[in-house]
Coordinates of C-alpha atoms and ligand atoms in Angstrom, one line a residue:
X1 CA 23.7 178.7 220.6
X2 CA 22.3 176.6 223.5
X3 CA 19.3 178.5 223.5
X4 CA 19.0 178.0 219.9
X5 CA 18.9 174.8 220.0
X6 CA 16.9 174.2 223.1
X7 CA 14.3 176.1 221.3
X8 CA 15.3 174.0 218.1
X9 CA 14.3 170.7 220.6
X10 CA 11.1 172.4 221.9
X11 CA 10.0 173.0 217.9
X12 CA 11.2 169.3 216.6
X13 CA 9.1 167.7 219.3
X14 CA 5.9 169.8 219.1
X15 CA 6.2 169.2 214.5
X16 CA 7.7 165.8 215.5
X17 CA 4.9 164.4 213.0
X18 CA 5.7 166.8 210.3
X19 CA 9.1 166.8 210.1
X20 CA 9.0 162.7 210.1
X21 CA 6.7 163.1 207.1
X22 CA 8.9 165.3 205.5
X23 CA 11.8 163.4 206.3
X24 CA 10.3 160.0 205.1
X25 CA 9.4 161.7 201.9
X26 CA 13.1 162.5 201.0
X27 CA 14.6 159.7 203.3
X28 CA 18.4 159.7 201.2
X29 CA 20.0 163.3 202.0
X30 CA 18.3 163.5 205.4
X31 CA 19.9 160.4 206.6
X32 CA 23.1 162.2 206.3
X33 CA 21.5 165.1 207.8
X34 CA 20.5 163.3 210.7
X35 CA 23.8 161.8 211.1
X36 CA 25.4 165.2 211.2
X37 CA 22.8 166.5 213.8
X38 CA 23.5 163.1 215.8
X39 CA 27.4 163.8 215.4
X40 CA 27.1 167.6 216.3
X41 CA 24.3 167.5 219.3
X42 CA 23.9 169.7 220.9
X43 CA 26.5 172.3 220.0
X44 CA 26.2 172.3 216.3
X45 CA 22.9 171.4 216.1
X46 CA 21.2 174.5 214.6
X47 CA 23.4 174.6 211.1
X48 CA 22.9 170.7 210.9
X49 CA 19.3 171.1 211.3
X50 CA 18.6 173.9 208.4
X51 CA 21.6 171.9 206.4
X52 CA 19.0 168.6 207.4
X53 CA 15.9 170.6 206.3
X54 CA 17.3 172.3 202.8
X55 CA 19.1 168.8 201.8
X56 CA 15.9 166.5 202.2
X57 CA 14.0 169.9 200.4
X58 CA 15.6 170.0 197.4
X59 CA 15.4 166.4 197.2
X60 CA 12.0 166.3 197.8
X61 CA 12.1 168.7 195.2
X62 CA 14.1 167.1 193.0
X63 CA 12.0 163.3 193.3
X64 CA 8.7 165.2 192.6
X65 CA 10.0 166.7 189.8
X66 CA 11.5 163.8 188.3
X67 CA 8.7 161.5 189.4
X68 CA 7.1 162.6 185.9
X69 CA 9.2 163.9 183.6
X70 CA 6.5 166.0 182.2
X71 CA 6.6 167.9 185.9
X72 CA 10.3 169.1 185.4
X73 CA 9.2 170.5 182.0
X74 CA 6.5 172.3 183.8
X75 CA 8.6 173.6 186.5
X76 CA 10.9 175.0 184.1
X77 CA 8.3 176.3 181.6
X78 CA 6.9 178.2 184.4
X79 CA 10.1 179.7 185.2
X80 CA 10.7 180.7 181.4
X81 CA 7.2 182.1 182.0
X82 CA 7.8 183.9 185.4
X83 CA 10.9 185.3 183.7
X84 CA 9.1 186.7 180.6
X85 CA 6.7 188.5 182.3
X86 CA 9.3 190.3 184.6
X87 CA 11.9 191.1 181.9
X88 CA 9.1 192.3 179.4
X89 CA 7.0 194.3 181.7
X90 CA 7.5 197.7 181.4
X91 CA 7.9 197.2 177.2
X92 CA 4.6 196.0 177.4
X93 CA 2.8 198.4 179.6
X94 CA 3.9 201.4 177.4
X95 CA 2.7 199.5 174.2
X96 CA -0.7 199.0 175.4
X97 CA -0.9 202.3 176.6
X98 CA -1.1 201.4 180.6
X99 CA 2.5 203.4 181.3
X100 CA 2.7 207.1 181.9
X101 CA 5.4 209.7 181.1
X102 CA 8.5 208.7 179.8
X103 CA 12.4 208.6 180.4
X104 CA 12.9 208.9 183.9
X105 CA 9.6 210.1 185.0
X106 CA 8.1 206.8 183.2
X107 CA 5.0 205.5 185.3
X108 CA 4.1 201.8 185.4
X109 CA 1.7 200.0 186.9
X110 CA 3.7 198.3 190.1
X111 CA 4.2 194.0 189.2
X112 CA 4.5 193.1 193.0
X113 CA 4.9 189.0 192.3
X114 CA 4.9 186.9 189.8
X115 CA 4.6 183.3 190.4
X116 CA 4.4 179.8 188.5
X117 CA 1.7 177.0 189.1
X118 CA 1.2 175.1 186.3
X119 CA -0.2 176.1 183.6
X120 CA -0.4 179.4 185.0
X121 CA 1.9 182.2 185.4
X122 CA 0.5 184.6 188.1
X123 CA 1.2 188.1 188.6
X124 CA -0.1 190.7 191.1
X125 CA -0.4 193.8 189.8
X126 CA -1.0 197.5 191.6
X127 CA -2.4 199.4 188.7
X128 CA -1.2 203.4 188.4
X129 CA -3.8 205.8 190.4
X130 CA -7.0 206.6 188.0
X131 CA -6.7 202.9 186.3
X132 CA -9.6 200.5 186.3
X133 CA -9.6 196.6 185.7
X134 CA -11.0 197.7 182.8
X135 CA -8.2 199.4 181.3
X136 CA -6.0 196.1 182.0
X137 CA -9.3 194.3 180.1
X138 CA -9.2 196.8 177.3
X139 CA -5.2 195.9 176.6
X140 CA -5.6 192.0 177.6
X141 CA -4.8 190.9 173.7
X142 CA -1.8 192.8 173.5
X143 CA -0.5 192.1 177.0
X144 CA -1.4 188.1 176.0
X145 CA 0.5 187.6 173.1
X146 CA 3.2 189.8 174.1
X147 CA 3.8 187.7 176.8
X148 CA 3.4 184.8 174.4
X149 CA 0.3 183.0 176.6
X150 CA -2.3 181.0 175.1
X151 CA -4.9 183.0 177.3
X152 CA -4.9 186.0 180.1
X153 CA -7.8 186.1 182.8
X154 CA -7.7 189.3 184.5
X155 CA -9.3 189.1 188.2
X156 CA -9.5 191.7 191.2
X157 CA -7.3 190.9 193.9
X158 CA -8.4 193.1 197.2
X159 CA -9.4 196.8 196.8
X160 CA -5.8 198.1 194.7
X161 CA -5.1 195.1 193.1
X162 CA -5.5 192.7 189.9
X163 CA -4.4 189.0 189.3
X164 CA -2.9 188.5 186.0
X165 CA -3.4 184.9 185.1
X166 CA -1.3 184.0 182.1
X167 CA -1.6 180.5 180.8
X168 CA 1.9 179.2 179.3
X169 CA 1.1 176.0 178.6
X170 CA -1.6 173.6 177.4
X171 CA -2.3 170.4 179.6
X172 CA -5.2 170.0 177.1
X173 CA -3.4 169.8 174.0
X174 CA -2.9 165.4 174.7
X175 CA -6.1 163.3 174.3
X176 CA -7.1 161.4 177.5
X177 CA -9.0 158.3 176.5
X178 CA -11.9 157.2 178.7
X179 CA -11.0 155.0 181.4
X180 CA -14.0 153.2 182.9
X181 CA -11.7 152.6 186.9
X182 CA -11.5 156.4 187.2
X183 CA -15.2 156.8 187.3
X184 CA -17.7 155.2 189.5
X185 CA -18.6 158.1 192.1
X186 CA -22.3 158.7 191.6
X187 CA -21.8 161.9 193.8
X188 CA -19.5 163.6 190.8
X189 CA -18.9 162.2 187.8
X190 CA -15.2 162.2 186.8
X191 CA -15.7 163.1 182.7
X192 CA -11.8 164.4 181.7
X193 CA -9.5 166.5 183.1
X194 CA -9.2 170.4 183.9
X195 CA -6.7 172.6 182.8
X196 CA -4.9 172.9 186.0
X197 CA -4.6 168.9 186.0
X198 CA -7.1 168.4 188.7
X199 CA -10.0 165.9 187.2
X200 CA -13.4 167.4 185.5
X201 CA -16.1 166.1 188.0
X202 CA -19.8 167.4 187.1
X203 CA -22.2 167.1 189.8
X204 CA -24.8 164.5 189.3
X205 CA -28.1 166.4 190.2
X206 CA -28.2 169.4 187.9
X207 CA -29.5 169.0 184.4
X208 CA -27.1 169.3 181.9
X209 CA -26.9 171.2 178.7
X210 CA -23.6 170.7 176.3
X211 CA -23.8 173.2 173.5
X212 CA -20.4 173.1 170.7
X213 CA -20.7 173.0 166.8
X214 CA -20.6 170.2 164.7
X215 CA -16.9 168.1 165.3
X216 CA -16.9 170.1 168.7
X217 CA -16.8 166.8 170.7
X218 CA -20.1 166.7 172.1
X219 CA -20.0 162.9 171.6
X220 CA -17.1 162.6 173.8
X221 CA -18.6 164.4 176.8
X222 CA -21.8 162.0 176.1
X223 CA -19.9 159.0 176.4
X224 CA -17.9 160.2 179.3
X225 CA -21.0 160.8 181.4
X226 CA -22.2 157.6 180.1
X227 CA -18.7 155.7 181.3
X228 CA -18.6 157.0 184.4
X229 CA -22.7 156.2 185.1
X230 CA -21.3 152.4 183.5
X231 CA -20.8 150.6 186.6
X232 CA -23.7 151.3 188.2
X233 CA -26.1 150.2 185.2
X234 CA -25.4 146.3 186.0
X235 CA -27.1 146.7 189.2
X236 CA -30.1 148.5 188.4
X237 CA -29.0 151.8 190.6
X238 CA -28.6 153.5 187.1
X239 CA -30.9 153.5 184.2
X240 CA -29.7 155.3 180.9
X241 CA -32.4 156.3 178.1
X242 CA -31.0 157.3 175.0
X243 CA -32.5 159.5 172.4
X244 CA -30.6 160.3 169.1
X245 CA -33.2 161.6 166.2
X246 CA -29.7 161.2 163.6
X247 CA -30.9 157.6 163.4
X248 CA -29.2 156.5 166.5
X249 CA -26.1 157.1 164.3
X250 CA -24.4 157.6 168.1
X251 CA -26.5 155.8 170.6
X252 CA -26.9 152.7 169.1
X253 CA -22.7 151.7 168.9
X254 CA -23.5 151.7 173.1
X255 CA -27.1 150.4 173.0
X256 CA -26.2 147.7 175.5
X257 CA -25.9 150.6 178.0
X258 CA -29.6 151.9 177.6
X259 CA -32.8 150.5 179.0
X260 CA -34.4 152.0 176.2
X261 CA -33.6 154.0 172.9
X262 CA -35.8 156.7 170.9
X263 CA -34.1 157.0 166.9
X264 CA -37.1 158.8 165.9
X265 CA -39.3 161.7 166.7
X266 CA -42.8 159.4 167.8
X267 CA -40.7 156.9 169.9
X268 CA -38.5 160.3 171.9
X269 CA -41.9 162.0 172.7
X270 CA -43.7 158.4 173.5
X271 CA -40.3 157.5 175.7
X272 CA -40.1 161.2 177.5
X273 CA -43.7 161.5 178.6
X274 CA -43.6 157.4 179.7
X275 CA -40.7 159.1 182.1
X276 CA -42.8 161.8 183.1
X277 CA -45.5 159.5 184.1
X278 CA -42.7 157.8 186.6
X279 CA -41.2 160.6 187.8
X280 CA -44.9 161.8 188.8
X281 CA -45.7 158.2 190.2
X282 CA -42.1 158.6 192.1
X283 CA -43.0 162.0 193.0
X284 CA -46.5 161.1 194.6
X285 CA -44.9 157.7 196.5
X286 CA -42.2 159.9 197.8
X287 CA -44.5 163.3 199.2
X288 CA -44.2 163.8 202.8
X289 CA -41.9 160.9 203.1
X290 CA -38.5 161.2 201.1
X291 CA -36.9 164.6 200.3
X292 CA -34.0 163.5 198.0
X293 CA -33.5 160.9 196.5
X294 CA -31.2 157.7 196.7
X295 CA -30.3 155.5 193.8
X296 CA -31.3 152.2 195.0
X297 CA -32.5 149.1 192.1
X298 CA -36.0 149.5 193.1
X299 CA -35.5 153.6 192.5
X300 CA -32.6 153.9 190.2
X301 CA -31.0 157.3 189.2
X302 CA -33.1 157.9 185.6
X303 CA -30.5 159.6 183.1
X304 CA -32.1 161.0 179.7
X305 CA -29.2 161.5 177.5
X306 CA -30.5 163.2 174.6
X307 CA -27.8 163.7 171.0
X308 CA -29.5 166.6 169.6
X309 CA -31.9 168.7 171.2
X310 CA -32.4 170.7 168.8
X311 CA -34.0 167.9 166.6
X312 CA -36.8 167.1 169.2
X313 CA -37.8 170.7 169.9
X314 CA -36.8 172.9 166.7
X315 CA -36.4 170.7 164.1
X316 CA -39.1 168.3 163.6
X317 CA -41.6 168.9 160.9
X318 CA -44.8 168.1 163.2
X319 CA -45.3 171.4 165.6
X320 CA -47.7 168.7 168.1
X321 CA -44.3 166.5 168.6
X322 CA -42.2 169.5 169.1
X323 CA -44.4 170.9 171.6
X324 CA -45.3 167.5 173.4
X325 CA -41.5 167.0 173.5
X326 CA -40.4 170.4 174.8
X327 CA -43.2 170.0 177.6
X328 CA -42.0 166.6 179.0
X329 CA -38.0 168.0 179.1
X330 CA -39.7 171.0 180.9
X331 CA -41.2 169.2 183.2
X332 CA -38.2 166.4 183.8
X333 CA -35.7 169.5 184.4
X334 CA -38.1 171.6 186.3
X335 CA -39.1 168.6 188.6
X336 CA -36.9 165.8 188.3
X337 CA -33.9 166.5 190.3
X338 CA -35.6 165.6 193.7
X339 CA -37.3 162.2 192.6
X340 CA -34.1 161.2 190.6
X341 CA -34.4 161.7 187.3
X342 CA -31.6 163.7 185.5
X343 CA -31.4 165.3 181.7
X344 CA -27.9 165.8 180.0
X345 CA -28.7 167.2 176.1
X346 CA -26.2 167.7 173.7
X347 CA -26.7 170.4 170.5
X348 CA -25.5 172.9 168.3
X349 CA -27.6 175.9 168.0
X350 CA -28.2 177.4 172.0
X351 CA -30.6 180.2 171.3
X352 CA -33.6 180.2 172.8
X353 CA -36.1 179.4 170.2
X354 CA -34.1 176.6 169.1
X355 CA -33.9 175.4 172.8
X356 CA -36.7 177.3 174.9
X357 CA -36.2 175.0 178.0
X358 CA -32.2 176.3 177.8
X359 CA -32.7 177.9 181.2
X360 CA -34.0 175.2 182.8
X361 CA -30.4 173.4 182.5
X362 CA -28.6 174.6 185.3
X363 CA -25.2 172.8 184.4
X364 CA -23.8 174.2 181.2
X365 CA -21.0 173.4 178.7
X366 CA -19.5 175.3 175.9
X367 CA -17.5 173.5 173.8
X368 CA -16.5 175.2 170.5
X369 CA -19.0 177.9 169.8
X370 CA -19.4 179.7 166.8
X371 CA -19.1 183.3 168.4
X372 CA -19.2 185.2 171.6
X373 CA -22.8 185.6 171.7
X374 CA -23.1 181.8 171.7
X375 CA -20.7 181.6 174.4
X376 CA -22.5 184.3 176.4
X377 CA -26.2 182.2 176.0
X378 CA -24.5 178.9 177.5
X379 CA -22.2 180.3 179.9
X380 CA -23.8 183.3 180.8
X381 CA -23.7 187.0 180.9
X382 CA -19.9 187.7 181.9
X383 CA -18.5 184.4 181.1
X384 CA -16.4 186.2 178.1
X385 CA -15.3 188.6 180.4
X386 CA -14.5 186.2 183.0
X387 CA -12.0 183.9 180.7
X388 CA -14.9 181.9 178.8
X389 CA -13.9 181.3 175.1
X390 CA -15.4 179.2 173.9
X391 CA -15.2 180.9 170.3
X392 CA -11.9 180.6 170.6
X393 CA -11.5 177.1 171.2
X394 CA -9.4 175.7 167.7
X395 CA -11.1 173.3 165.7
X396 CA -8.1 170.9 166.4
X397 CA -9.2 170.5 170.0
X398 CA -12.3 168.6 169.9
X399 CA -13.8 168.2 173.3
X400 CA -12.3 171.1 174.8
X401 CA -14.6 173.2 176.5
X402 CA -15.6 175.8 179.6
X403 CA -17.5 175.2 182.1
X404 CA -18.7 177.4 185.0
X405 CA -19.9 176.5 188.7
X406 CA -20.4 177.7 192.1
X407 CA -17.4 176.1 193.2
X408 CA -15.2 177.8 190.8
X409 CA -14.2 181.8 190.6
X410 CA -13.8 181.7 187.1
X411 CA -14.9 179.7 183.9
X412 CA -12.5 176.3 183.7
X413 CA -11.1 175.2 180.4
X414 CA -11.3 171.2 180.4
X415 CA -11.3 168.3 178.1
X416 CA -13.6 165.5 177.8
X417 CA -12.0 162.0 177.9
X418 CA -12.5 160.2 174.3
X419 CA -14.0 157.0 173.6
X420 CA -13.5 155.4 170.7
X421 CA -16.6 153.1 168.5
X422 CA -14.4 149.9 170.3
X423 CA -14.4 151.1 173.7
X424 CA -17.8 152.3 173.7
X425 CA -19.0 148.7 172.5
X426 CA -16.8 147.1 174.9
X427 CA -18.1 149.1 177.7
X428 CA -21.8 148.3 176.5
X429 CA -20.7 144.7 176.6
X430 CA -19.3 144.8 179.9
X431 CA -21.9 147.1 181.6
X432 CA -25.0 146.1 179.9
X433 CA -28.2 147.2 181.2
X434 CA -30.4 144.3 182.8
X435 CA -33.6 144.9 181.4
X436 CA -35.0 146.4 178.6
X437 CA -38.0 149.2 178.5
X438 CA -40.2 148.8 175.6
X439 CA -40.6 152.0 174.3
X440 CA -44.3 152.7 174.5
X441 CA -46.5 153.3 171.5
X442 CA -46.7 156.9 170.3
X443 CA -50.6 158.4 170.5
X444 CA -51.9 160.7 169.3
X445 CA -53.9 163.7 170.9
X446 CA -58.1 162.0 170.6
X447 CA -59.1 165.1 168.4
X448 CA -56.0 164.8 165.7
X449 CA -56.8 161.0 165.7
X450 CA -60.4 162.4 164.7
X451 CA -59.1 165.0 162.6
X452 CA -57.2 162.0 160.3
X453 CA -59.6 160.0 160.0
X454 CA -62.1 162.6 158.4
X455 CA -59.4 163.7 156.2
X456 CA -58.7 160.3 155.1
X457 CA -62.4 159.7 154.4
X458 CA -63.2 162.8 152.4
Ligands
ATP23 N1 -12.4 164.6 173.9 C1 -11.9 164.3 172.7 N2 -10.6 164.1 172.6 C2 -10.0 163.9 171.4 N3 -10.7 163.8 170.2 C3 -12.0 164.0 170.2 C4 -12.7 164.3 171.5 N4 -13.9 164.5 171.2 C5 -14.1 164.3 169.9 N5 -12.9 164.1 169.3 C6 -12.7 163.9 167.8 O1 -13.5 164.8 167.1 C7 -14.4 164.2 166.3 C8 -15.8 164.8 166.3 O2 -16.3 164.6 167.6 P1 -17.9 164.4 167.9 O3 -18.4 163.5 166.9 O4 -18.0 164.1 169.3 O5 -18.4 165.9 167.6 P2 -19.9 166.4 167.7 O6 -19.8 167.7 168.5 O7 -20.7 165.3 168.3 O8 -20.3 166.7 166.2 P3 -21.7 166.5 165.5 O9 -22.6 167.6 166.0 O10 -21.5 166.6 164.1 O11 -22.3 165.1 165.9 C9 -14.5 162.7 166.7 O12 -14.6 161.8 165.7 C10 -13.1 162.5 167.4 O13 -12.2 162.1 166.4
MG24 MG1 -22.4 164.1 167.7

């Protein structure tokens, strides 16, 4: 016993900062457990210490938990979850065909763990010898509902293994207004919150493509990126130029925000190749001198935020606007990152000759999506395979979507943050832009001007 604690002594005072921390965090129980280690030193000092440790534990526990009550809920859901998978396993395994034999000599594949992170419920599978991921793919739908999750991501885990990710639970299912405080990193923007409760940052260099069906919520993810850009626009560091060929049906309740607006087809084309000219000028200042670029007021951060793409580049009647307008994005996505100039597009339709620059957007994402094809041209080949479902996403979940990145090993589900018509005006109010660009006159090409004006004489 006296070596035990001796050793105990040696341990407290080398995690002396730990332990505090712990302590402080649950400071009720383990005051009565320090006054029994006090009391009991150093004879009795060992089963004080692990009654000290479980006591401030499970009240740490029991304070997080409580803190929210929604986190209690959780923890038990989880548990429910953890449970259901255990007690329904082998059921399940022989209805989707992944057991072998039967009575006694039944084979299943081995669940080693199962644990419970919120929304999750995680198992750890060893699959039978001679079975393949893609057997566990192939069965995924019946595995999922019988295990009553709203989605199942099936991932290797080492050489034998498989992850079994079941989500229980949907974090997504509340609406998160916009909330201008969370929001003012220009690093990553903070535009809603992930599935796994952590916030939905996008990265502020990439160009970015958001691709969902009419009512899919591309409007919230707009306003989002354009609330959390908001409190730099007052200063100059951020310049926003909208273009929205519905009229400006959507830009204009925000127009304060924008240094300029495009509602029709002349003034995007006019507006996207006067940004083209900048970007070049920026371009030319900074060679040799500046590799990336900082937002200052003399350089700002240039954001085209575009409703529909499809309208500028498919859609309009005149072939000479479409192609003058799919040339400037081109060139603004192939070259603007570095000089400081940035794209985010929102539209409907993702294929290719609706969108030809599509690939040029290296930040995607899917909201709802009319099939897995869709979902495969904005996410990617795999992205289905991987969790992406964007065709699956209900119709009552407007501004849920999936978005993939390096960062991430799989596709995240997340929702934008929603803005209503008030708080977008009051935003505009708040964080109106300081100066307005003219948008400059749309010309024509010298040999269509010609081309007119002999029509119109003859
Ligand atoms: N993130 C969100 N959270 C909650 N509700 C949302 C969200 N985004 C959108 N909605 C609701 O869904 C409706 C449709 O959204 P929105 O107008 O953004 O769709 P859209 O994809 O832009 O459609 P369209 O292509 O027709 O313009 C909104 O009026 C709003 O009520
Ligand atoms: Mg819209």
């Amino acid at each position: 016993m006296y070596a035990a604690s001796t050793t105990l002594s040696r341990a407290l005072a080398v995690n002396a900062g730990r332990v505090l921390r712990h302590l402080r965090a649950a400071p009720g129980l383990a005051l009565v457990a320090i006054a029994l280690i006090w009391l009991g030193w150093p004879w009795s000092a060992f089963p004080a210490f692990i009654l000290a440790v479980a006591l401030s534990t499970g009240e740490l526990l029991w304070v997080r938990a409580t803190a929210n009550p929604n986190r209690l809920l959780c923890l038990v859901l989880g548990l429910i979850g953890c449970r259901r998978v255990r007690s329904r396993w082998a059921e399940v395994c022989e209805s989707a065909g992944l057991a072998r034999g039967s009575g006694n000599a039944l084979h299943l594949p081995q669940l080693m763990k199962v644990t419970a992170t919120w929304p999750y419920v995680s198992a750890r599978v060893r699959p039978l010898i001679g079975q393949t991921a893609t057997d566990f793919v192939a069965a995924s739908e019946a595995i999922r509902m019988a295990m009553n999750a709203s989605r199942l991501r099936i991932e290797p885990a080492g050489p034998r293994e498989l992850d079994l990710a079941f989500t229980v639970g949907d974090p997504l299912a509340a609406v998160s207004p916009a909330d201008i405080s969370q929001t003012s990193d220009l690093d990553a923007l903070t535009i809603g919150v992930r599935e796994d409760g952590a916030p939905w940052r996008i990265a502020v260099g990439p160009h970015t493509l958001v691709a969902g069906c009419s009512g899919a919520g591309k409007g919230s993810v707009f306003w989002s990126t354009a609330f959390a850009l908001a409190p730099h626009v007052p200063t100059g560091t951020v310049r926003l130029h909208g273009i929205d060929l519905k009229g400006g049906m959507e830009v204009l309740v925000g127009e304060g925000l924008f240094t300029s607006v495009a509602t029709n087809a002349k003034d995007a084309v006019a507006l996207l190749e006067q940004l083209v000219q900048l970007m070049q000028q920026r371009t030319v200042r900074y060679a040799g001198r500046v590799r990336s670029h900082t937002p200052t007021a003399d350089d700002p951060l240039e954001v085209v935020m575009i409703d529909e793409l499809a309208a500028l580049t498919a859609y309009a009647n005149d072939r000479d606007l479409q192609r003058r307008a799919d040339t400037a994005i081109n060139l603004l996505c192939s070259q603007g990152r570095a000089p400081g100039f940035m794209v985010l597009a929102c539209l409907q339709d993702p294929r290719k000759e609706v969108v030809p620059s599509r690939g040029l957007f290296t930040q995607t994402i899917g909201l709802r999506l009319k099939d897995r094809s869709e979902t495969t041209m904005v996410l990617g080949d795999g992205a289905t395979e991987s969790g992406a479902l964007c065709h699956q996403i209900p119709r009552a979940l407007p501004g849920v979507a999936y978005v993939s990145s390096e960062e991430l090993s799989h596709p995240m589900r997340v929702r934008a943050f929603y803005a209503d018509d008030e708080a977008i005006r009051a935003t505009a109010q708040q964080y109106s832009a300081p100066e307005r660009l003219e948008v400059p006159t749309f010309r024509e090409p010298a040999d269509r001007r010609r081309l007119r004006t002999v029509e119109a004489s003859e």
